[in-house]
mmCIF file of C-alpha atoms in Angstrom:
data_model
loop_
_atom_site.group_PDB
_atom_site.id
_atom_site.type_symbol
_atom_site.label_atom_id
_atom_site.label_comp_id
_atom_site.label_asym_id
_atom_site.label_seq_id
_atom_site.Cartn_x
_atom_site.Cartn_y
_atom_site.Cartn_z
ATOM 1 C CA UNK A 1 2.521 177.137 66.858
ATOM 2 C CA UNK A 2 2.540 177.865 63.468
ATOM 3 C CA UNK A 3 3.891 181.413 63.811
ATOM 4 C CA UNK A 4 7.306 179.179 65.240
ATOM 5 C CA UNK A 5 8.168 177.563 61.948
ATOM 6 C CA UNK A 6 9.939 178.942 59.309
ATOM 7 C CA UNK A 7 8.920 179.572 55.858
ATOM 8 C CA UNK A 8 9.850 176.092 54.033
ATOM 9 C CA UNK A 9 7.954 174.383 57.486
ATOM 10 C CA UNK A 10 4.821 176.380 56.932
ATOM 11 C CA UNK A 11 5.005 175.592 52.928
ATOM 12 C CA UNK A 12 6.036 171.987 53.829
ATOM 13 C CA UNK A 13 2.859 171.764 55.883
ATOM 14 C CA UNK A 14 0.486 173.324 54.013
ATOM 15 C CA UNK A 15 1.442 171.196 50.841
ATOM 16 C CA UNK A 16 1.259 168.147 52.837
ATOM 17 C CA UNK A 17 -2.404 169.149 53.740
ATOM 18 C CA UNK A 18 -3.327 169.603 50.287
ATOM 19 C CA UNK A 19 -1.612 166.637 49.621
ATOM 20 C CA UNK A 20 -3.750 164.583 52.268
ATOM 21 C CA UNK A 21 -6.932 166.245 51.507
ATOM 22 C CA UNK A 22 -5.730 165.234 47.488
ATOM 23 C CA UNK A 23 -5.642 161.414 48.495
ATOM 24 C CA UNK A 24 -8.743 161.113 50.528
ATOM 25 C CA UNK A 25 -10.727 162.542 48.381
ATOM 26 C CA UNK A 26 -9.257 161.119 45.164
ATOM 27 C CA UNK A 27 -9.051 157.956 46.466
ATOM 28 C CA UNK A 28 -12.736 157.909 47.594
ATOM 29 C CA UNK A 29 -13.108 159.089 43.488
ATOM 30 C CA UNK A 30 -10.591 156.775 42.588
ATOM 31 C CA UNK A 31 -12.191 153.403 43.701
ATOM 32 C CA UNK A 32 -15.544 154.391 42.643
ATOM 33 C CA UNK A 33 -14.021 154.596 39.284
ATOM 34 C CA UNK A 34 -11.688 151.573 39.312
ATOM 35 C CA UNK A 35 -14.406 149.562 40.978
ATOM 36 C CA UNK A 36 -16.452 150.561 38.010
ATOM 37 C CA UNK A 37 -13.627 149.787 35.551
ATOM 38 C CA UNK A 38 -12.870 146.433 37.314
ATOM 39 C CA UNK A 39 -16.596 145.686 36.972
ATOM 40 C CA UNK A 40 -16.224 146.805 32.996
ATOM 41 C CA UNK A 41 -13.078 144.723 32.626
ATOM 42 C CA UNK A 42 -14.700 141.310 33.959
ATOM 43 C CA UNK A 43 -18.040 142.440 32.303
ATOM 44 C CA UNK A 44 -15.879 142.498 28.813
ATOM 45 C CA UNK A 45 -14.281 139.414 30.073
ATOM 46 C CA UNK A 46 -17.176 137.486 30.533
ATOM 47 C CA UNK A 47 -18.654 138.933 26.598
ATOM 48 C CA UNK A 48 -15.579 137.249 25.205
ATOM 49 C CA UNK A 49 -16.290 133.877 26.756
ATOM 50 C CA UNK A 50 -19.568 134.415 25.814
ATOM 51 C CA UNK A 51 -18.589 134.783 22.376
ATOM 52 C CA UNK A 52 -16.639 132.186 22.240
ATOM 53 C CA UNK A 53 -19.171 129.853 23.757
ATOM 54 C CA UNK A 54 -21.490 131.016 20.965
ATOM 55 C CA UNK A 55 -18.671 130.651 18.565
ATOM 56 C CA UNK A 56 -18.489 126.802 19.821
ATOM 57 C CA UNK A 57 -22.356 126.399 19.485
ATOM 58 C CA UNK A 58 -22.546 127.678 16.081
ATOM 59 C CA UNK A 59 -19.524 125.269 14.939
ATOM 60 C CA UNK A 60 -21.065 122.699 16.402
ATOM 61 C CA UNK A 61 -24.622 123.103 15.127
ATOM 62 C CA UNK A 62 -23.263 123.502 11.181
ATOM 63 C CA UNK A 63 -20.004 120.897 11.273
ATOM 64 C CA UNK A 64 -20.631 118.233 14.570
ATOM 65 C CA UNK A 65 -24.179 117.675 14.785
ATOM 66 C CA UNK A 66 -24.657 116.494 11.177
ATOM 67 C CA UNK A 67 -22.229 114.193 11.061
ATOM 68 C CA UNK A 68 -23.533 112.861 15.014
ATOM 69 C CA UNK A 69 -27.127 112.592 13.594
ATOM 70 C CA UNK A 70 -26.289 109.832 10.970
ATOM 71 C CA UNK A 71 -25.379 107.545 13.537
ATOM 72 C CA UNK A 72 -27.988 109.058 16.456
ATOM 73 C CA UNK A 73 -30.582 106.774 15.579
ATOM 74 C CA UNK A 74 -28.139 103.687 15.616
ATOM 75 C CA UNK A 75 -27.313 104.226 18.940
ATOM 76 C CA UNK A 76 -28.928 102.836 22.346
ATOM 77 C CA UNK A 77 -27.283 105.624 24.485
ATOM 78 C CA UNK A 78 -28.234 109.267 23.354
ATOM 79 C CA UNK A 79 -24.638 111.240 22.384
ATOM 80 C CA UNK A 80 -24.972 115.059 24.241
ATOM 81 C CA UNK A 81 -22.195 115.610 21.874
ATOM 82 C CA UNK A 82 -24.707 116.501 19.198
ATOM 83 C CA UNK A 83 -26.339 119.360 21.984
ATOM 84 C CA UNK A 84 -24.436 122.477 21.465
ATOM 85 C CA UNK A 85 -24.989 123.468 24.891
ATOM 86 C CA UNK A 86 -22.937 120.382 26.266
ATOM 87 C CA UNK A 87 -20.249 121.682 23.562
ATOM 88 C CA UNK A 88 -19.858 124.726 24.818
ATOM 89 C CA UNK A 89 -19.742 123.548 28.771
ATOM 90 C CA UNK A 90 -17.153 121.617 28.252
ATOM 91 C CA UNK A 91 -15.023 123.643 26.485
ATOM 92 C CA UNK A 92 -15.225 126.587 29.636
ATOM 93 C CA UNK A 93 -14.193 123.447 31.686
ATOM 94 C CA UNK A 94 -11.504 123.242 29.620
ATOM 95 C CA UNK A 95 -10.773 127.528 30.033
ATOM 96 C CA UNK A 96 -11.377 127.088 33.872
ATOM 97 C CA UNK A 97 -9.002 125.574 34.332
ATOM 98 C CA UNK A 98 -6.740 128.423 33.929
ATOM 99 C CA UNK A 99 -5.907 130.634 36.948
ATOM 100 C CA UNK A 100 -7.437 133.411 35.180
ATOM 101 C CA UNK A 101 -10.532 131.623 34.980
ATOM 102 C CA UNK A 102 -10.700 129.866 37.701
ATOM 103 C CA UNK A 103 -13.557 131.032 39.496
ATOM 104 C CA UNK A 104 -16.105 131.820 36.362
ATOM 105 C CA UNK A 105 -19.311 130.192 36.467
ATOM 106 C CA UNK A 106 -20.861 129.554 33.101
ATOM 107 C CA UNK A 107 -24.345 128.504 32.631
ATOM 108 C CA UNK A 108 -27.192 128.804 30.067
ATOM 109 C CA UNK A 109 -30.756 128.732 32.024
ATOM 110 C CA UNK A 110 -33.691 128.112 30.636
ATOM 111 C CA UNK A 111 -36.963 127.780 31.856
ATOM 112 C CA UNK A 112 -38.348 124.690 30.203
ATOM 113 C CA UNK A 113 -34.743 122.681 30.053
ATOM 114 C CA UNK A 114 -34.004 119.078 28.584
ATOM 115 C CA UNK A 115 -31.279 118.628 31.502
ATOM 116 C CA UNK A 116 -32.971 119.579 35.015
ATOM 117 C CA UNK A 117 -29.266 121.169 35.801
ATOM 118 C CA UNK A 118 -29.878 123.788 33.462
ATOM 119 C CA UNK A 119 -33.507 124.889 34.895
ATOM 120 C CA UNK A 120 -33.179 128.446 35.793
ATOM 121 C CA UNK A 121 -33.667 129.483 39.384
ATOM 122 C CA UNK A 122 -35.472 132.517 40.868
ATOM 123 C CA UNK A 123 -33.274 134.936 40.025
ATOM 124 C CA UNK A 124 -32.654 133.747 36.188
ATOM 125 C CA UNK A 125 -35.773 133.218 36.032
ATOM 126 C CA UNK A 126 -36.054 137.011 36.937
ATOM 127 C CA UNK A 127 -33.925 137.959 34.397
ATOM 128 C CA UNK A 128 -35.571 135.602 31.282
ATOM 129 C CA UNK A 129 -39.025 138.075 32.293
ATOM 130 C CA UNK A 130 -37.097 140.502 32.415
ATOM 131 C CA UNK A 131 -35.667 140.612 28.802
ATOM 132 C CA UNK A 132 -38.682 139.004 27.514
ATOM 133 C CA UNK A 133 -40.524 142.282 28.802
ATOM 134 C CA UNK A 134 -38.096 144.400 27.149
ATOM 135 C CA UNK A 135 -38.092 141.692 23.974
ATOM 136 C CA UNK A 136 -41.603 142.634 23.367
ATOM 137 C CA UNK A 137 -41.564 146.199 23.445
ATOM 138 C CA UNK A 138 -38.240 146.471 21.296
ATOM 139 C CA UNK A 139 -37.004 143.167 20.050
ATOM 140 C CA UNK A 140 -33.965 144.696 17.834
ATOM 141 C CA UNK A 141 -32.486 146.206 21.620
ATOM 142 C CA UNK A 142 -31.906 143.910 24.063
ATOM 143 C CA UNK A 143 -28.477 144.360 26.109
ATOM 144 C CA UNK A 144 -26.879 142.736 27.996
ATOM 145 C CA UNK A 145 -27.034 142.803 32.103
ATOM 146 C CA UNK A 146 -24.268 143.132 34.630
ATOM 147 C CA UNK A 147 -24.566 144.027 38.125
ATOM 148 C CA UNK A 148 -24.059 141.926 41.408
ATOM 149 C CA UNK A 149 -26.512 139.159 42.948
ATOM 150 C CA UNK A 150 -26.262 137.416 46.184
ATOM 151 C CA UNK A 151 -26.149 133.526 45.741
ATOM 152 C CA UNK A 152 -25.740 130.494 48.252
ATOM 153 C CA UNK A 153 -21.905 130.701 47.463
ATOM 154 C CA UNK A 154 -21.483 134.450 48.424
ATOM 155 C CA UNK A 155 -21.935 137.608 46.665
ATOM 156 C CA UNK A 156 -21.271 137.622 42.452
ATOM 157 C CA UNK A 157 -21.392 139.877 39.373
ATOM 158 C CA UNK A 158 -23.009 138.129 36.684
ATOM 159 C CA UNK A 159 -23.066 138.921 33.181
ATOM 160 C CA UNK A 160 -25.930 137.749 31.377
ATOM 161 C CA UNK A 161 -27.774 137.707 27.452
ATOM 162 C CA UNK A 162 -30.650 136.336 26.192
ATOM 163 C CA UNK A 163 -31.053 132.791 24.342
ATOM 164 C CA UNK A 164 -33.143 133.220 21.334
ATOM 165 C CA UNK A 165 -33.398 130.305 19.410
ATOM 166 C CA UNK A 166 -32.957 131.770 15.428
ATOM 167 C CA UNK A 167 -31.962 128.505 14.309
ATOM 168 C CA UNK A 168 -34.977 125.822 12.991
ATOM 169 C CA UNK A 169 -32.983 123.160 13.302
ATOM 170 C CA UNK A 170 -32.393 123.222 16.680
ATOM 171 C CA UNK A 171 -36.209 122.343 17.399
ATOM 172 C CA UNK A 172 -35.454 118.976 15.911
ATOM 173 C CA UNK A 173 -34.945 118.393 19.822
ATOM 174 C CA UNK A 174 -37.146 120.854 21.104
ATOM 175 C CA UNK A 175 -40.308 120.937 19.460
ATOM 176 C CA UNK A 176 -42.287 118.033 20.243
ATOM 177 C CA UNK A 177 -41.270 114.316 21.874
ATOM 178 C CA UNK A 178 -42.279 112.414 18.742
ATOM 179 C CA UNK A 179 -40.072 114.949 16.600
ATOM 180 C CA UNK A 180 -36.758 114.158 18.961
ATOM 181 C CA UNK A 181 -34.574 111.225 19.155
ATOM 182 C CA UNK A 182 -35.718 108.094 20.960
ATOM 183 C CA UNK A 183 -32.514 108.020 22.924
ATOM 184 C CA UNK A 184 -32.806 111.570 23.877
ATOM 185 C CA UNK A 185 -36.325 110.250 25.047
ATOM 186 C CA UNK A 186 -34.889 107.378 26.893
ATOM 187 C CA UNK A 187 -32.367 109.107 28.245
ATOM 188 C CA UNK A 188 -34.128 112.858 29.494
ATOM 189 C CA UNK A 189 -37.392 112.081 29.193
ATOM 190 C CA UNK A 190 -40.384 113.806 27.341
ATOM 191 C CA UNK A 191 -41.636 115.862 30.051
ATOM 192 C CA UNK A 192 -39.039 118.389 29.599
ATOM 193 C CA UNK A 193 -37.456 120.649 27.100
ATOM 194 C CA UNK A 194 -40.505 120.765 24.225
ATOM 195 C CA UNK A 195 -42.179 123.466 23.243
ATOM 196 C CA UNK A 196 -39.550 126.173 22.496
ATOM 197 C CA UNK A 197 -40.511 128.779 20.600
ATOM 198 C CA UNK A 198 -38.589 130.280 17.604
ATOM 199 C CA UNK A 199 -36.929 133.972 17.721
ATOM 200 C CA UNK A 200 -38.064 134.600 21.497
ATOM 201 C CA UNK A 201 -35.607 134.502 24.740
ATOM 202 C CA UNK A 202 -36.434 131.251 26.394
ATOM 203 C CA UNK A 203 -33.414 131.577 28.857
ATOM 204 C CA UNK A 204 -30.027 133.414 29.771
ATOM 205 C CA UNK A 205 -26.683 132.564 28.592
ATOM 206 C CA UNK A 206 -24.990 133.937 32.390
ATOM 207 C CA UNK A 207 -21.563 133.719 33.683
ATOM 208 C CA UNK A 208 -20.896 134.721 37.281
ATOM 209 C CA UNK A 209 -17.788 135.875 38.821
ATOM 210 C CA UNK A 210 -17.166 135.878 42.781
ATOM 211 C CA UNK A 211 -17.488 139.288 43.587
ATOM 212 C CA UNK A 212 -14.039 139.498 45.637
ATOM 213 C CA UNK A 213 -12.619 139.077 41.841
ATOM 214 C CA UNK A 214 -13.828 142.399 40.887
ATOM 215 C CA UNK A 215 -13.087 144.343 44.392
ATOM 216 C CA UNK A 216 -9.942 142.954 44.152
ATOM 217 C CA UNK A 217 -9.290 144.267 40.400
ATOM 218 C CA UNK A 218 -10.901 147.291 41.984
ATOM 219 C CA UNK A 219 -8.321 147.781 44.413
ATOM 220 C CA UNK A 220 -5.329 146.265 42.590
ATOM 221 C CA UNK A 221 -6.240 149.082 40.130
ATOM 222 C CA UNK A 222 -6.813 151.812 43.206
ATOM 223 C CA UNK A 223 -3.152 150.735 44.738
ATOM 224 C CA UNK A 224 -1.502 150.884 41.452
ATOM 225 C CA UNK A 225 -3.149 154.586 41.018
ATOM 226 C CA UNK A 226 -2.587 155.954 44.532
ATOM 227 C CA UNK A 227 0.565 154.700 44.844
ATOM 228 C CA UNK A 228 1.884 156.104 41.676
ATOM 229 C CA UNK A 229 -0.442 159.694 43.152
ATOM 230 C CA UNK A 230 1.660 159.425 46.154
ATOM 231 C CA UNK A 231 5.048 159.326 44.405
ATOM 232 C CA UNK A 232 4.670 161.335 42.238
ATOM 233 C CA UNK A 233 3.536 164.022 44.319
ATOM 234 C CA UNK A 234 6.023 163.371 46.897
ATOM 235 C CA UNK A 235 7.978 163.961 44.068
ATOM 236 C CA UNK A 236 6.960 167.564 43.677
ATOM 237 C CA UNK A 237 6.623 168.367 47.297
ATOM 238 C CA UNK A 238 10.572 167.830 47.630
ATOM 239 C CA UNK A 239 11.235 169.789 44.499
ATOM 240 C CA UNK A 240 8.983 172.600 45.370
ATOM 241 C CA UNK A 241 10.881 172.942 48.499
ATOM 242 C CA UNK A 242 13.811 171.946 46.865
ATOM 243 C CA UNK A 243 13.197 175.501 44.793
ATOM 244 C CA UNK A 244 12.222 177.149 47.444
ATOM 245 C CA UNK A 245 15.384 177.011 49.510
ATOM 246 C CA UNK A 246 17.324 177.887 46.880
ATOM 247 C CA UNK A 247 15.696 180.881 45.209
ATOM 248 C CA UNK A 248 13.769 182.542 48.167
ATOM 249 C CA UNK A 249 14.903 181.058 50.950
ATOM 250 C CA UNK A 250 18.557 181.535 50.281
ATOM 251 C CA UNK A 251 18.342 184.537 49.030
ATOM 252 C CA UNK A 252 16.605 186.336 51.720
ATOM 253 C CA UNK A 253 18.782 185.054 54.552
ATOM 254 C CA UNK A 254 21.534 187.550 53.406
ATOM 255 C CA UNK A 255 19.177 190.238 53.642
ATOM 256 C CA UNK A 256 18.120 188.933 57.463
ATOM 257 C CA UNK A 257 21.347 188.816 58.676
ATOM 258 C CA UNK A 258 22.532 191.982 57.078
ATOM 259 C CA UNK A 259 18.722 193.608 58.108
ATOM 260 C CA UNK A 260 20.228 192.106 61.893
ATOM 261 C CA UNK A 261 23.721 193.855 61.538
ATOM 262 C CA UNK A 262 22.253 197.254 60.990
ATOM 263 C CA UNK A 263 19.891 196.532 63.753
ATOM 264 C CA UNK A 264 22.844 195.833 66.296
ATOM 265 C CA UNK A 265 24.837 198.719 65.043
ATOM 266 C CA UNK A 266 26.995 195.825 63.509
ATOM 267 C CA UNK A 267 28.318 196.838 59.998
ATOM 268 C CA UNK A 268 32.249 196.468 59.615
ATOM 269 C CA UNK A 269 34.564 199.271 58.660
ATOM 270 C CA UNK A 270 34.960 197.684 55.459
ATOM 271 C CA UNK A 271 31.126 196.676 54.099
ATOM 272 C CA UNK A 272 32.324 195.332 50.914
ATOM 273 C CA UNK A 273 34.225 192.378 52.421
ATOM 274 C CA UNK A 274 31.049 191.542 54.430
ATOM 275 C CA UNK A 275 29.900 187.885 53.248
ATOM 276 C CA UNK A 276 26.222 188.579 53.265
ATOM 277 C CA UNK A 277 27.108 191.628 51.287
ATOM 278 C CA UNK A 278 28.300 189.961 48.465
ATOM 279 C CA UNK A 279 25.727 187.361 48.642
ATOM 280 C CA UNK A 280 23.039 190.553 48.467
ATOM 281 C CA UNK A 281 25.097 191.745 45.652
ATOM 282 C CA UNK A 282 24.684 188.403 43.549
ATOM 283 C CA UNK A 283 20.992 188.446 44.428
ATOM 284 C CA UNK A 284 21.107 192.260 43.395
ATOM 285 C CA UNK A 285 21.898 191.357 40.076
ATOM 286 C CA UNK A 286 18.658 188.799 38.794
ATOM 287 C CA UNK A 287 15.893 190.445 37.524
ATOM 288 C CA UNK A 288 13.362 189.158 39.488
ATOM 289 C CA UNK A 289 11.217 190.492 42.353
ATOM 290 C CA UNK A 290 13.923 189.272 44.395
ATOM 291 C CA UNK A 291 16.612 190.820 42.662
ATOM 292 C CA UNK A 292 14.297 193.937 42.954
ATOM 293 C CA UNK A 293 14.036 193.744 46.756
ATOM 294 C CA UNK A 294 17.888 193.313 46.934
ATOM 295 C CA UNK A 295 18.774 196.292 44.940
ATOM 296 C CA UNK A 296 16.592 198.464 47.176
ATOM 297 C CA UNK A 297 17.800 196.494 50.376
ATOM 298 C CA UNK A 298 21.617 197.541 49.041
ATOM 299 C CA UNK A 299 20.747 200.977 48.519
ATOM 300 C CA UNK A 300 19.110 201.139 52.239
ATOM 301 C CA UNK A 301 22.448 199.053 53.591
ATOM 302 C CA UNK A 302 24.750 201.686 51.613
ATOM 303 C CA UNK A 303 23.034 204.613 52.592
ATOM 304 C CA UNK A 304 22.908 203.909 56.386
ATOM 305 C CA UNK A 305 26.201 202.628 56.424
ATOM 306 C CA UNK A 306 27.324 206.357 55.015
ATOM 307 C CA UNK A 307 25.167 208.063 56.976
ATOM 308 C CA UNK A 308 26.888 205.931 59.935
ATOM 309 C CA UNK A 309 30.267 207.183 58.903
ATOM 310 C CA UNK A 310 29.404 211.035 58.883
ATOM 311 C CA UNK A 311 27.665 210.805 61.998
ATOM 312 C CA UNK A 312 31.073 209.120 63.101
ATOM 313 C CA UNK A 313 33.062 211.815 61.347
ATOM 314 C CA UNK A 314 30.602 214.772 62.738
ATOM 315 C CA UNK A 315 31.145 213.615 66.319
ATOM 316 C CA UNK A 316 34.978 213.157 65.858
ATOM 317 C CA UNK A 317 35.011 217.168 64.540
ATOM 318 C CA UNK A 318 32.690 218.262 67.982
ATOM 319 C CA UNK A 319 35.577 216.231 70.083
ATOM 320 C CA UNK A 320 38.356 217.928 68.513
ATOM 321 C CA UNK A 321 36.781 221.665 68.288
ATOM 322 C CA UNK A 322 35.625 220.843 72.627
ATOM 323 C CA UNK A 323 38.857 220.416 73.103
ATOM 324 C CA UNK A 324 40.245 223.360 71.143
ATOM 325 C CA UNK A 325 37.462 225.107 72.968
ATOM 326 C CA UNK A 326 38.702 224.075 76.618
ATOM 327 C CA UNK A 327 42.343 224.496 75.578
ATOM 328 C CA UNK A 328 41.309 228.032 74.878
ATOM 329 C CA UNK A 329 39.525 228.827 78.114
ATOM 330 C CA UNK A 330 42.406 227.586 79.799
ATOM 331 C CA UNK A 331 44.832 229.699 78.211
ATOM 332 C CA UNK A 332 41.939 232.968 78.617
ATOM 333 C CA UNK A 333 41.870 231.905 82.551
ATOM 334 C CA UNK A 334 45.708 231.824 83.135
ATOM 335 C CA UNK A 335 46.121 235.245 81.473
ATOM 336 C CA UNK A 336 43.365 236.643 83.694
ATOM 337 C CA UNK A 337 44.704 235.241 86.795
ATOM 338 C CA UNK A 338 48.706 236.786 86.013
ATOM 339 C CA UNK A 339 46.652 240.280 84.739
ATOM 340 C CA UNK A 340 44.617 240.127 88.183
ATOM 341 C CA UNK A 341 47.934 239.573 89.901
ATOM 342 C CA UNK A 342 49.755 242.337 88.345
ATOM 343 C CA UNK A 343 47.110 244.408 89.519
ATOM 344 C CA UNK A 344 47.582 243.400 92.532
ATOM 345 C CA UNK A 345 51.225 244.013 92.849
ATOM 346 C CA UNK A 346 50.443 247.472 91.549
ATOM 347 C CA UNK A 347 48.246 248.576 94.151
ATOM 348 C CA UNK A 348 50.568 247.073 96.805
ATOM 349 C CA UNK A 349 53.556 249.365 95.366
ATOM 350 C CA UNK A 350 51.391 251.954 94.967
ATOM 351 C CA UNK A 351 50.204 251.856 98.534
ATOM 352 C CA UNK A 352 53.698 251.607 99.315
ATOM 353 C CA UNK A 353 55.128 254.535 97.495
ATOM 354 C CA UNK A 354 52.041 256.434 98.986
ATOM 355 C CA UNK A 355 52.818 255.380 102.830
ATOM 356 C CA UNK A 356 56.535 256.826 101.801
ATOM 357 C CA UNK A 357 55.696 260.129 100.531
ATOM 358 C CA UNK A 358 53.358 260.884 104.224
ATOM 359 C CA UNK A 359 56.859 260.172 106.236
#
């Protein structure tokens, strides 16, 4: 089959092989690495809220909460205004509410909390060991985590820190019941939230992101990428063959058909008028390989054509001398023929004169 298509078919194909191979396997690379950069994006995301939510604690702690704790003690009902935590959850209500947002889940777990809604489960509990492990062999290096988890909601990628409690203020609540307010007593309890330690992670500051967020960054990213792959080499597959038809392509078909004349005994009286020989001329001219090829091919082309025309000129002088030749042997045969009849007349007179001379 593919000794039946021409040259710009086979070229055609072959790029558009390559060029299938090219997406398959780059776009098996490809969304490895956006899926990777999607997961970097949200994970840089999620640092920045994370920031900010720490930025919102620590305003809290030095300008809020003194000015709440003057009137704590007045009050019947305890004010979670004065907990930085409740601070900074209500401000990421406030941010999810935007589209971007929407689906973030923000929570700081702990595993000895003053609310029972922010008692780490099994898995953050997982992850407090974890970077207390890590906390006591190197306290000054503790990264963050990011990877995916499966909840009761579905699959998510979290991002996740430790809590470390630097601050010895913040024990005020946290340290023993008779050291926290009586409201916060009334109002939580005292069998919860005492007994924190100071500069050692007693929780995780996570936010979680559905994980069809991220694969659909991944392949927003992937389409974006492939599509402007595909184009662009589409792109060079037409202007490849594009080239190719006009400088190889177009200038061996005058060499084909002329190659075809000489084949069919075809050349015209006149070669110089022929249209593929001027064509072969232009081509003759470039420097190139091609230009090369046509020289030689116009050399070939000139020299059969001339040895054409003294072959023709050769045969035309054997016609005319055959001819002279038979006109010749004509002539020689009529001039035997009268001498044979003269003799012939001779020896009847001379049988004649004889027969005479005997009467």
């Amino acid at each position: 089959m593919l000794k039946k298509l021409k040259l710009a078919q086979k070229f055609t194909l072959f790029l558009s092989l390559v060029f299938i191979a090219s997406i398959i396997i780059g776009g098996i690379i490809l969304s490895q690495v956006s899926y990777h950069q999607a997961e970097s994006q949200v994970a840089y995301n999620a640092e920045l809220l994370m920031k900010m939510m720490n930025s919102v604690k620590s305003y809290n702690n030095t300008e809020v909460r003194p000015l709440l704790d003057t009137i704590q003690d007045k009050q019947p009902k305890f004010l979670p205004q004065t907990i930085a935590t409740y601070s900074a959850k209500k401000v990421f209500e406030s941010i999810s509410n935007q589209s971007e947002y929407k689906d973030y889940l923000y929570k700081d777990a702990v595993l000895n909390p003053t609310n029972l809604k922010d008692k780490a489960d099994e898995f953050e509990t997982e992850l407090i060991n974890e970077f207390n492990q890590e906390f006591s062999q190197d306290p000054n290096n503790l990264e963050d985590k990011f990877n995916f988890t499966t909840k009761e909601s579905g699959e998510s990628f979290y991002v996740a820190r430790p809590i470390i409690i630097t601050d010895k203020t913040c024990l005020k609540c946290h340290s023993t019941p008779e050291a926290a307010p009586k409201s916060m007593i009334a109002t939580y309890g005292k069998e919860h939230g005492f007994g924190w330690p100071l500069n050692k992670p007693i929780g995780v500051q996570i936010i979680y992101v559905p994980s069809e967020e991220v694969f659909k960054k991944g392949r927003d990213i992937s389409t974006l990428t492939i599509g402007i792959f595909v184009g662009m080499f589409a792109i060079v597959i037409l202007l490849i063959n594009f080239l190719l038809q006009q400088s190889v392509i177009e200038k061996i078909r005058p060499m084909a058909r002329l190659a075809q004349k000489i084949s069919n005994d075809e050349l015209s009286v006149d070669q110089m008028t022929e249209p593929d020989r001027q064509r072969l001329g232009k081509v003759a001219k470039n420097s190139d390989e091609l230009g090369h090829l046509a020289r030689i091919f116009q050399q070939m082309a000139d020299a059969i054509y001339q040895r054409k025309q003294k072959f023709a000129e050769q045969i035309e002088d054997l016609t005319l001398k055959s001819q002279e030749s038979n006109r010749a042997s004509d002539k020689m045969g009529k001039i035997a023929y009268f001498k044979s009849l003269q003799k012939k007349a001779k020896n009847i007179r001379d049988k004649v004169e004889e027969s005479g001379k005997t009467r």
